[in-house]
Amino acid sequence: MSVTASQVNGAVQTLTQSSDTLFLLLGAIMVFLMHAGFAFLEVGTVRQKNQVNALVKIIADFGISALAYFFIGYWVAYGGTFFADAETLSQGNGYELVKFFFLLTFAAAIPAIVSGGIAERARFYPVLIATFFTVGLVYPFFEGMIWNGNFGVQAWFEAEFGAAFHDFAGSVVVHGVGGWIALVAVIFLGMRKGRIRAGKHTNFVPSNIPFLALGAWILSVGWFGFNVMSAQTLEGISGLVAMNSLMAMVGGIVASLIAGKNDPGFIHNGPLAGLVAVCAGSDLMHPIGALATGMVAGVLFVYLFTYLQNKTKIDDVLGVWPLHGVCGAWGGIAAGIFGQTALGGLGGVSLTVQLLGTALGISVAVLGALAVYGAITAVTGLRLSEEEEFNGADLSIHKISSTNED
């Protein structure tokens, strides 16, 4: 029995589709696992009376994010909906469905980032309402603008400056937006009780360094799915992305080790700072450029977090604004610097556009967060009562503590 060329082509196409679907599914699972990293990083940082709340918030936020993105956000960003029969949806080995799952894990990172900033004094259901609107409207508005060409912004960048805004894996689109949304939420909430004593700032000691470290390790491993699998197909996979992610992570570790003076909290957040920053240009940079990007990010995190905690009334518990907001913005700019051929990069990127696109992302995040958290503050309030905060979110919200002690 002879095999026709069309049969061979069909078999190759099916194999390619199924391989791409599996590839992206594995990426989605790796990024989904990163949410456990967010959870344990927060659990290890907050005081013991708020550990249960940290765990519950992350998983509840994911559930609300999935609904918001399924029914609204994915349509806002890409114009796609799921109001079709299952046979239609599963065409091409269900690749588009898996792509939604992958993009959902990115979208759900927004409230996971915010959660670390607003820990220990935020009400539960008002925060979930904020999650619904930030994931359903604010984040996908900018996501679609950059990754789907909505509103002609990318076309205008190309026409005026010869290059689109480049953000391969979301330094600005995901982390920058999440970090700047978190800053607005943190400012609305105000400082935790007890942070100012006798006119001086007091820092609360992390409750569990091993949990904090576990969270950092889970995030670091999952990040290779976040970055490498942003190619979304096997054909587009690049070892350069993996290498640059590695070097940026190492740069963040070394810089935070030195600038943080051996502090375990800084050392375990250092690699995350580097990984946040390299997302945008990981497919363009030379590995030495990625190393430099990670080192700058590590220093930025240490010094900005220290300044916030000791000199201002901005009580960002996990330092998510410096880690995601500032290092994410730095990543967008760094792609325009180290992506240049003169510095060993692959080129095709404009520093001017990277600056403009980064500023646009920050603007969308801040304005969107002001609308969402401002409205919720006015209608229901965001903050626990003083007594509830004193007793801890675990007992006040969930009626249980993280230990079985009486």
GROMACS .gro file of C-alpha atoms in nm:
model
  406
    1MET     CA    1   0.000   0.000   0.000
    2SER     CA    2   0.153   0.331  -0.110
    3VAL     CA    3   0.150   0.640   0.104
    4THR     CA    4   0.064   0.964  -0.069
    5ALA     CA    5   0.240   1.293  -0.015
    6SER     CA    6  -0.078   1.443   0.129
    7GLN     CA    7  -0.096   1.165   0.389
    8VAL     CA    8   0.265   1.225   0.488
    9ASN     CA    9   0.207   1.599   0.513
   10GLY     CA   10  -0.105   1.538   0.720
   11ALA     CA   11   0.081   1.309   0.958
   12VAL     CA   12   0.364   1.562   0.995
   13GLN     CA   13   0.116   1.841   1.061
   14THR     CA   14  -0.062   1.634   1.325
   15LEU     CA   15   0.267   1.546   1.492
   16THR     CA   16   0.374   1.910   1.491
   17GLN     CA   17   0.043   2.026   1.636
   18SER     CA   18   0.040   1.761   1.907
   19SER     CA   19   0.405   1.830   1.996
   20ASP     CA   20   0.342   2.204   2.021
   21THR     CA   21   0.034   2.138   2.235
   22LEU     CA   22   0.232   1.916   2.472
   23PHE     CA   23   0.520   2.165   2.482
   24LEU     CA   24   0.291   2.452   2.577
   25LEU     CA   25   0.098   2.237   2.826
   26LEU     CA   26   0.421   2.156   3.008
   27GLY     CA   27   0.500   2.528   3.015
   28ALA     CA   28   0.155   2.604   3.156
   29ILE     CA   29   0.202   2.343   3.427
   30MET     CA   30   0.544   2.485   3.521
   31VAL     CA   31   0.408   2.839   3.548
   32PHE     CA   32   0.103   2.712   3.739
   33LEU     CA   33   0.344   2.551   3.986
   34MET     CA   34   0.507   2.892   4.034
   35HIS     CA   35   0.194   2.997   4.223
   36ALA     CA   36   0.300   2.756   4.497
   37GLY     CA   37   0.625   2.951   4.500
   38PHE     CA   38   0.436   3.277   4.545
   39ALA     CA   39   0.242   3.116   4.830
   40PHE     CA   40   0.542   2.982   5.022
   41LEU     CA   41   0.743   3.300   4.970
   42GLU     CA   42   0.460   3.490   5.138
   43VAL     CA   43   0.404   3.225   5.408
   44GLY     CA   44   0.770   3.240   5.505
   45THR     CA   45   0.777   3.620   5.516
   46VAL     CA   46   0.457   3.710   5.705
   47ARG     CA   47   0.409   3.660   6.076
   48GLN     CA   48   0.277   3.323   6.189
   49LYS     CA   49  -0.072   3.459   6.259
   50ASN     CA   50  -0.112   3.537   5.887
   51GLN     CA   51   0.027   3.221   5.726
   52VAL     CA   52  -0.303   3.046   5.656
   53ASN     CA   53  -0.438   3.360   5.493
   54ALA     CA   54  -0.133   3.378   5.265
   55LEU     CA   55  -0.195   3.024   5.140
   56VAL     CA   56  -0.569   3.069   5.095
   57LYS     CA   57  -0.533   3.403   4.915
   58ILE     CA   58  -0.305   3.264   4.645
   59ILE     CA   59  -0.524   2.968   4.555
   60ALA     CA   60  -0.849   3.168   4.583
   61ASP     CA   61  -0.698   3.440   4.364
   62PHE     CA   62  -0.614   3.179   4.103
   63GLY     CA   63  -0.972   3.055   4.095
   64ILE     CA   64  -1.114   3.405   4.056
   65SER     CA   65  -0.847   3.489   3.797
   66ALA     CA   66  -0.942   3.185   3.589
   67LEU     CA   67  -1.307   3.292   3.577
   68ALA     CA   68  -1.225   3.656   3.503
   69TYR     CA   69  -0.979   3.567   3.227
   70PHE     CA   70  -1.200   3.293   3.078
   71PHE     CA   71  -1.511   3.508   3.046
   72ILE     CA   72  -1.364   3.857   3.002
   73GLY     CA   73  -0.985   3.897   2.999
   74TYR     CA   74  -0.900   3.662   2.713
   75TRP     CA   75  -1.162   3.832   2.499
   76VAL     CA   76  -1.028   4.179   2.591
   77ALA     CA   77  -0.670   4.080   2.503
   78TYR     CA   78  -0.716   3.852   2.202
   79GLY     CA   79  -1.081   3.874   2.096
   80GLY     CA   80  -1.121   3.502   2.165
   81THR     CA   81  -1.413   3.341   2.345
   82PHE     CA   82  -1.512   2.985   2.434
   83PHE     CA   83  -1.876   3.005   2.329
   84ALA     CA   84  -1.849   2.724   2.074
   85ASP     CA   85  -1.901   2.347   2.078
   86ALA     CA   86  -1.630   2.122   2.218
   87GLU     CA   87  -1.544   1.979   1.876
   88THR     CA   88  -1.463   2.325   1.742
   89LEU     CA   89  -1.264   2.418   2.051
   90SER     CA   90  -1.053   2.100   2.037
   91GLN     CA   91  -0.939   2.142   1.677
   92GLY     CA   92  -0.563   2.130   1.616
   93ASN     CA   93  -0.518   1.897   1.914
   94GLY     CA   94  -0.667   2.166   2.139
   95TYR     CA   95  -0.365   2.391   2.101
   96GLU     CA   96  -0.569   2.711   2.146
   97LEU     CA   97  -0.715   2.573   2.469
   98VAL     CA   98  -0.371   2.499   2.608
   99LYS     CA   99  -0.255   2.842   2.494
  100PHE     CA  100  -0.535   2.991   2.704
  101PHE     CA  101  -0.417   2.786   3.005
  102PHE     CA  102  -0.062   2.911   2.954
  103LEU     CA  103  -0.168   3.274   2.922
  104LEU     CA  104  -0.402   3.235   3.222
  105THR     CA  105  -0.109   3.137   3.443
  106PHE     CA  106   0.057   3.465   3.343
  107ALA     CA  107  -0.259   3.664   3.413
  108ALA     CA  108  -0.305   3.499   3.752
  109ALA     CA  109   0.045   3.610   3.848
  110ILE     CA  110  -0.092   3.965   3.881
  111PRO     CA  111  -0.294   3.905   4.201
  112ALA     CA  112  -0.024   3.666   4.328
  113ILE     CA  113   0.223   3.955   4.303
  114VAL     CA  114  -0.020   4.198   4.467
  115SER     CA  115  -0.087   3.951   4.749
  116GLY     CA  116   0.267   3.978   4.882
  117GLY     CA  117   0.250   4.355   4.904
  118ILE     CA  118  -0.084   4.383   5.083
  119ALA     CA  119  -0.029   4.095   5.325
  120GLU     CA  120  -0.133   4.096   5.692
  121ARG     CA  121  -0.399   4.368   5.687
  122ALA     CA  122  -0.623   4.329   5.379
  123ARG     CA  123  -0.982   4.208   5.387
  124PHE     CA  124  -1.045   3.885   5.200
  125TYR     CA  125  -1.344   3.932   4.969
  126PRO     CA  126  -1.271   4.292   4.866
  127VAL     CA  127  -0.928   4.169   4.751
  128LEU     CA  128  -1.092   3.893   4.545
  129ILE     CA  129  -1.318   4.154   4.385
  130ALA     CA  130  -1.009   4.357   4.296
  131THR     CA  131  -0.854   4.040   4.149
  132PHE     CA  132  -1.155   3.991   3.922
  133PHE     CA  133  -1.130   4.340   3.774
  134THR     CA  134  -0.750   4.361   3.747
  135VAL     CA  135  -0.729   4.022   3.572
  136GLY     CA  136  -1.047   4.072   3.373
  137LEU     CA  137  -0.983   4.427   3.252
  138VAL     CA  138  -0.664   4.609   3.357
  139TYR     CA  139  -0.401   4.346   3.278
  140PRO     CA  140  -0.551   4.216   2.950
  141PHE     CA  141  -0.595   4.574   2.825
  142PHE     CA  142  -0.217   4.619   2.820
  143GLU     CA  143  -0.146   4.254   2.736
  144GLY     CA  144  -0.354   4.279   2.418
  145MET     CA  145  -0.194   4.609   2.330
  146ILE     CA  146   0.159   4.460   2.338
  147TRP     CA  147   0.113   4.091   2.254
  148ASN     CA  148  -0.181   4.114   2.013
  149GLY     CA  149  -0.130   4.453   1.849
  150ASN     CA  150  -0.453   4.601   1.984
  151PHE     CA  151  -0.525   4.973   1.937
  152GLY     CA  152  -0.243   5.010   1.685
  153VAL     CA  153   0.020   5.098   1.948
  154GLN     CA  154   0.277   4.848   1.824
  155ALA     CA  155   0.214   4.949   1.463
  156TRP     CA  156   0.273   5.313   1.559
  157PHE     CA  157   0.599   5.224   1.736
  158GLU     CA  158   0.719   5.041   1.424
  159ALA     CA  159   0.617   5.322   1.192
  160GLU     CA  160   0.776   5.596   1.402
  161PHE     CA  161   1.085   5.424   1.544
  162GLY     CA  162   1.140   5.117   1.328
  163ALA     CA  163   1.073   4.861   1.602
  164ALA     CA  164   0.785   4.738   1.816
  165PHE     CA  165   0.798   4.725   2.194
  166HIS     CA  166   0.980   4.403   2.278
  167ASP     CA  167   0.873   4.205   2.584
  168PHE     CA  168   0.933   3.840   2.510
  169ALA     CA  169   0.815   3.691   2.840
  170GLY     CA  170   0.659   3.976   3.033
  171SER     CA  171   0.907   4.186   3.231
  172VAL     CA  172   0.669   4.478   3.182
  173VAL     CA  173   0.347   4.314   3.062
  174VAL     CA  174   0.326   4.079   3.362
  175HIS     CA  175   0.572   4.177   3.634
  176GLY     CA  176   0.585   4.550   3.582
  177VAL     CA  177   0.208   4.577   3.562
  178GLY     CA  178   0.161   4.354   3.868
  179GLY     CA  179   0.420   4.543   4.072
  180TRP     CA  180   0.278   4.887   3.997
  181ILE     CA  181  -0.077   4.770   4.067
  182ALA     CA  182   0.054   4.638   4.400
  183LEU     CA  183   0.210   4.974   4.486
  184VAL     CA  184  -0.127   5.147   4.448
  185ALA     CA  185  -0.300   4.882   4.660
  186VAL     CA  186  -0.031   4.909   4.930
  187ILE     CA  187  -0.069   5.287   4.946
  188PHE     CA  188  -0.448   5.258   4.978
  189LEU     CA  189  -0.409   5.011   5.267
  190GLY     CA  190  -0.149   5.205   5.464
  191MET     CA  191   0.105   5.070   5.711
  192ARG     CA  192   0.056   4.771   5.937
  193LYS     CA  193  -0.001   4.847   6.303
  194GLY     CA  194   0.320   4.841   6.504
  195ARG     CA  195   0.552   4.937   6.219
  196ILE     CA  196   0.621   5.276   6.381
  197ARG     CA  197   0.733   5.264   6.742
  198ALA     CA  198   0.861   5.565   6.931
  199GLY     CA  199   0.880   5.750   6.602
  200LYS     CA  200   1.106   5.489   6.440
  201HIS     CA  201   1.040   5.222   6.177
  202THR     CA  202   1.029   4.864   6.304
  203ASN     CA  203   1.065   4.570   6.069
  204PHE     CA  204   0.886   4.243   6.139
  205VAL     CA  205   1.114   3.940   6.118
  206PRO     CA  206   1.015   3.669   5.861
  207SER     CA  207   0.836   3.384   6.037
  208ASN     CA  208   0.990   3.094   5.847
  209ILE     CA  209   1.308   3.123   5.643
  210PRO     CA  210   1.289   2.763   5.512
  211PHE     CA  211   0.942   2.830   5.367
  212LEU     CA  212   1.065   3.159   5.220
  213ALA     CA  213   1.357   2.976   5.061
  214LEU     CA  214   1.128   2.699   4.931
  215GLY     CA  215   0.909   2.960   4.764
  216ALA     CA  216   1.211   3.119   4.599
  217TRP     CA  217   1.335   2.782   4.470
  218ILE     CA  218   0.994   2.685   4.327
  219LEU     CA  219   0.968   3.020   4.151
  220SER     CA  220   1.322   3.000   4.015
  221VAL     CA  221   1.269   2.653   3.866
  222GLY     CA  222   0.927   2.739   3.725
  223TRP     CA  223   1.068   3.054   3.566
  224PHE     CA  224   1.240   2.848   3.298
  225GLY     CA  225   0.892   2.745   3.185
  226PHE     CA  226   0.782   3.106   3.212
  227ASN     CA  227   1.065   3.228   2.988
  228VAL     CA  228   1.168   2.943   2.759
  229MET     CA  229   0.817   2.826   2.682
  230SER     CA  230   0.699   3.176   2.598
  231ALA     CA  231   0.813   3.069   2.250
  232GLN     CA  232   0.480   2.876   2.252
  233THR     CA  233   0.600   2.629   1.985
  234LEU     CA  234   0.881   2.377   1.961
  235GLU     CA  235   1.003   2.547   1.645
  236GLY     CA  236   1.049   2.874   1.833
  237ILE     CA  237   1.235   2.730   2.134
  238SER     CA  238   1.572   2.892   2.201
  239GLY     CA  239   1.858   2.779   2.421
  240LEU     CA  240   1.961   3.144   2.435
  241VAL     CA  241   1.650   3.218   2.644
  242ALA     CA  242   1.742   2.942   2.889
  243MET     CA  243   2.103   3.055   2.913
  244ASN     CA  244   2.009   3.419   2.962
  245SER     CA  245   1.756   3.326   3.229
  246LEU     CA  246   2.027   3.131   3.408
  247MET     CA  247   2.282   3.412   3.392
  248ALA     CA  248   2.035   3.680   3.502
  249MET     CA  249   1.935   3.461   3.795
  250VAL     CA  250   2.300   3.417   3.892
  251GLY     CA  251   2.359   3.791   3.860
  252GLY     CA  252   2.068   3.857   4.095
  253ILE     CA  253   2.200   3.606   4.349
  254VAL     CA  254   2.553   3.749   4.356
  255ALA     CA  255   2.440   4.113   4.364
  256SER     CA  256   2.190   4.056   4.645
  257LEU     CA  257   2.447   3.852   4.837
  258ILE     CA  258   2.688   4.145   4.835
  259ALA     CA  259   2.441   4.436   4.861
  260GLY     CA  260   2.222   4.251   5.112
  261LYS     CA  261   2.511   4.164   5.342
  262ASN     CA  262   2.426   3.792   5.365
  263ASP     CA  263   2.062   3.855   5.463
  264PRO     CA  264   1.871   3.535   5.365
  265GLY     CA  265   1.560   3.730   5.265
  266PHE     CA  266   1.756   3.938   5.018
  267ILE     CA  267   1.960   3.645   4.890
  268HIS     CA  268   1.650   3.441   4.809
  269ASN     CA  269   1.474   3.733   4.640
  270GLY     CA  270   1.786   3.823   4.440
  271PRO     CA  271   1.746   3.547   4.180
  272LEU     CA  272   1.381   3.644   4.138
  273ALA     CA  273   1.481   4.006   4.072
  274GLY     CA  274   1.720   3.890   3.802
  275LEU     CA  275   1.462   3.662   3.644
  276VAL     CA  276   1.197   3.935   3.643
  277ALA     CA  277   1.434   4.171   3.467
  278VAL     CA  278   1.552   3.930   3.198
  279CYS     CA  279   1.205   3.822   3.080
  280ALA     CA  280   1.172   4.102   2.824
  281GLY     CA  281   1.504   4.059   2.646
  282SER     CA  282   1.592   3.696   2.719
  283ASP     CA  283   1.559   3.608   2.351
  284LEU     CA  284   1.783   3.898   2.239
  285MET     CA  285   2.066   3.952   2.485
  286HIS     CA  286   2.414   3.810   2.501
  287PRO     CA  287   2.453   3.604   2.822
  288ILE     CA  288   2.692   3.866   2.963
  289GLY     CA  289   2.425   4.130   2.904
  290ALA     CA  290   2.178   3.906   3.089
  291LEU     CA  291   2.426   3.873   3.377
  292ALA     CA  292   2.457   4.252   3.398
  293THR     CA  293   2.078   4.288   3.382
  294GLY     CA  294   2.037   4.047   3.673
  295MET     CA  295   2.306   4.217   3.881
  296VAL     CA  296   2.149   4.559   3.842
  297ALA     CA  297   1.811   4.411   3.935
  298GLY     CA  298   1.951   4.247   4.248
  299VAL     CA  299   2.098   4.577   4.368
  300LEU     CA  300   1.780   4.767   4.283
  301PHE     CA  301   1.572   4.528   4.490
  302VAL     CA  302   1.794   4.536   4.798
  303TYR     CA  303   1.830   4.913   4.814
  304LEU     CA  304   1.472   5.002   4.724
  305PHE     CA  305   1.322   4.748   4.965
  306THR     CA  306   1.550   4.873   5.243
  307TYR     CA  307   1.456   5.234   5.168
  308LEU     CA  308   1.082   5.158   5.163
  309GLN     CA  309   1.092   4.968   5.491
  310ASN     CA  310   1.312   5.213   5.681
  311LYS     CA  311   1.241   5.556   5.535
  312THR     CA  312   0.883   5.568   5.403
  313LYS     CA  313   0.528   5.483   5.505
  314ILE     CA  314   0.487   5.251   5.207
  315ASP     CA  315   0.449   4.913   5.380
  316ASP     CA  316   0.517   4.665   5.099
  317VAL     CA  317   0.550   4.342   5.297
  318LEU     CA  318   0.737   4.128   5.042
  319GLY     CA  319   0.883   4.418   4.847
  320VAL     CA  320   0.679   4.335   4.538
  321TRP     CA  321   0.698   4.689   4.397
  322PRO     CA  322   1.081   4.694   4.386
  323LEU     CA  323   1.098   4.326   4.287
  324HIS     CA  324   0.833   4.317   4.015
  325GLY     CA  325   0.744   4.680   3.947
  326VAL     CA  326   1.089   4.838   3.935
  327CYS     CA  327   1.290   4.535   3.822
  328GLY     CA  328   1.021   4.467   3.560
  329ALA     CA  329   1.052   4.822   3.431
  330TRP     CA  330   1.430   4.787   3.434
  331GLY     CA  331   1.391   4.467   3.230
  332GLY     CA  332   1.193   4.650   2.962
  333ILE     CA  333   1.465   4.914   2.940
  334ALA     CA  334   1.749   4.660   2.962
  335ALA     CA  335   1.611   4.481   2.656
  336GLY     CA  336   1.663   4.806   2.465
  337ILE     CA  337   2.020   4.836   2.591
  338PHE     CA  338   2.163   4.482   2.590
  339GLY     CA  339   1.955   4.373   2.292
  340GLN     CA  340   2.157   4.604   2.067
  341THR     CA  341   2.407   4.439   1.831
  342ALA     CA  342   2.678   4.676   1.957
  343LEU     CA  343   2.654   4.501   2.295
  344GLY     CA  344   2.638   4.149   2.155
  345GLY     CA  345   2.259   4.128   2.123
  346LEU     CA  346   2.055   4.021   1.825
  347GLY     CA  347   1.924   4.371   1.749
  348GLY     CA  348   1.585   4.470   1.614
  349VAL     CA  349   1.499   4.663   1.927
  350SER     CA  350   1.478   5.037   1.999
  351LEU     CA  351   1.575   5.187   2.335
  352THR     CA  352   1.334   5.476   2.275
  353VAL     CA  353   1.047   5.235   2.217
  354GLN     CA  354   1.145   5.030   2.522
  355LEU     CA  355   1.132   5.344   2.735
  356LEU     CA  356   0.797   5.450   2.591
  357GLY     CA  357   0.643   5.104   2.617
  358THR     CA  358   0.761   5.063   2.975
  359ALA     CA  359   0.614   5.402   3.069
  360LEU     CA  360   0.288   5.304   2.898
  361GLY     CA  361   0.269   4.981   3.098
  362ILE     CA  362   0.326   5.167   3.425
  363SER     CA  363   0.059   5.422   3.333
  364VAL     CA  364  -0.201   5.157   3.251
  365ALA     CA  365  -0.124   4.971   3.574
  366VAL     CA  366  -0.139   5.278   3.798
  367LEU     CA  367  -0.453   5.426   3.642
  368GLY     CA  368  -0.629   5.090   3.638
  369ALA     CA  369  -0.535   5.018   3.999
  370LEU     CA  370  -0.647   5.364   4.110
  371ALA     CA  371  -0.989   5.297   3.956
  372VAL     CA  372  -1.026   4.945   4.097
  373TYR     CA  373  -0.886   4.991   4.448
  374GLY     CA  374  -1.024   5.342   4.480
  375ALA     CA  375  -1.376   5.218   4.405
  376ILE     CA  376  -1.347   4.922   4.642
  377THR     CA  377  -1.207   5.141   4.919
  378ALA     CA  378  -1.499   5.380   4.879
  379VAL     CA  379  -1.768   5.109   4.863
  380THR     CA  380  -1.658   4.832   5.101
  381GLY     CA  381  -1.318   4.925   5.243
  382LEU     CA  382  -0.999   4.723   5.195
  383ARG     CA  383  -0.853   4.694   5.541
  384LEU     CA  384  -0.918   4.474   5.841
  385SER     CA  385  -1.021   4.642   6.163
  386GLU     CA  386  -0.749   4.715   6.418
  387GLU     CA  387  -0.867   4.425   6.635
  388GLU     CA  388  -0.878   4.184   6.340
  389GLU     CA  389  -0.529   4.285   6.233
  390PHE     CA  390  -0.400   4.240   6.588
  391ASN     CA  391  -0.552   3.890   6.610
  392GLY     CA  392  -0.417   3.804   6.266
  393ALA     CA  393  -0.587   3.730   5.935
  394ASP     CA  394  -0.586   3.355   6.005
  395LEU     CA  395  -0.824   3.377   6.301
  396SER     CA  396  -1.010   3.688   6.187
  397ILE     CA  397  -1.090   3.564   5.836
  398HIS     CA  398  -1.051   3.186   5.833
  399LYS     CA  399  -1.121   3.106   6.202
  400ILE     CA  400  -0.816   2.881   6.227
  401SER     CA  401  -0.446   2.917   6.300
  402SER     CA  402  -0.149   2.765   6.120
  403THR     CA  403  -0.072   2.546   6.423
  404ASN     CA  404  -0.289   2.320   6.635
  405GLU     CA  405  -0.175   2.484   6.956
  406ASP     CA  406  -0.447   2.612   7.192
   0.00000   0.00000   0.00000
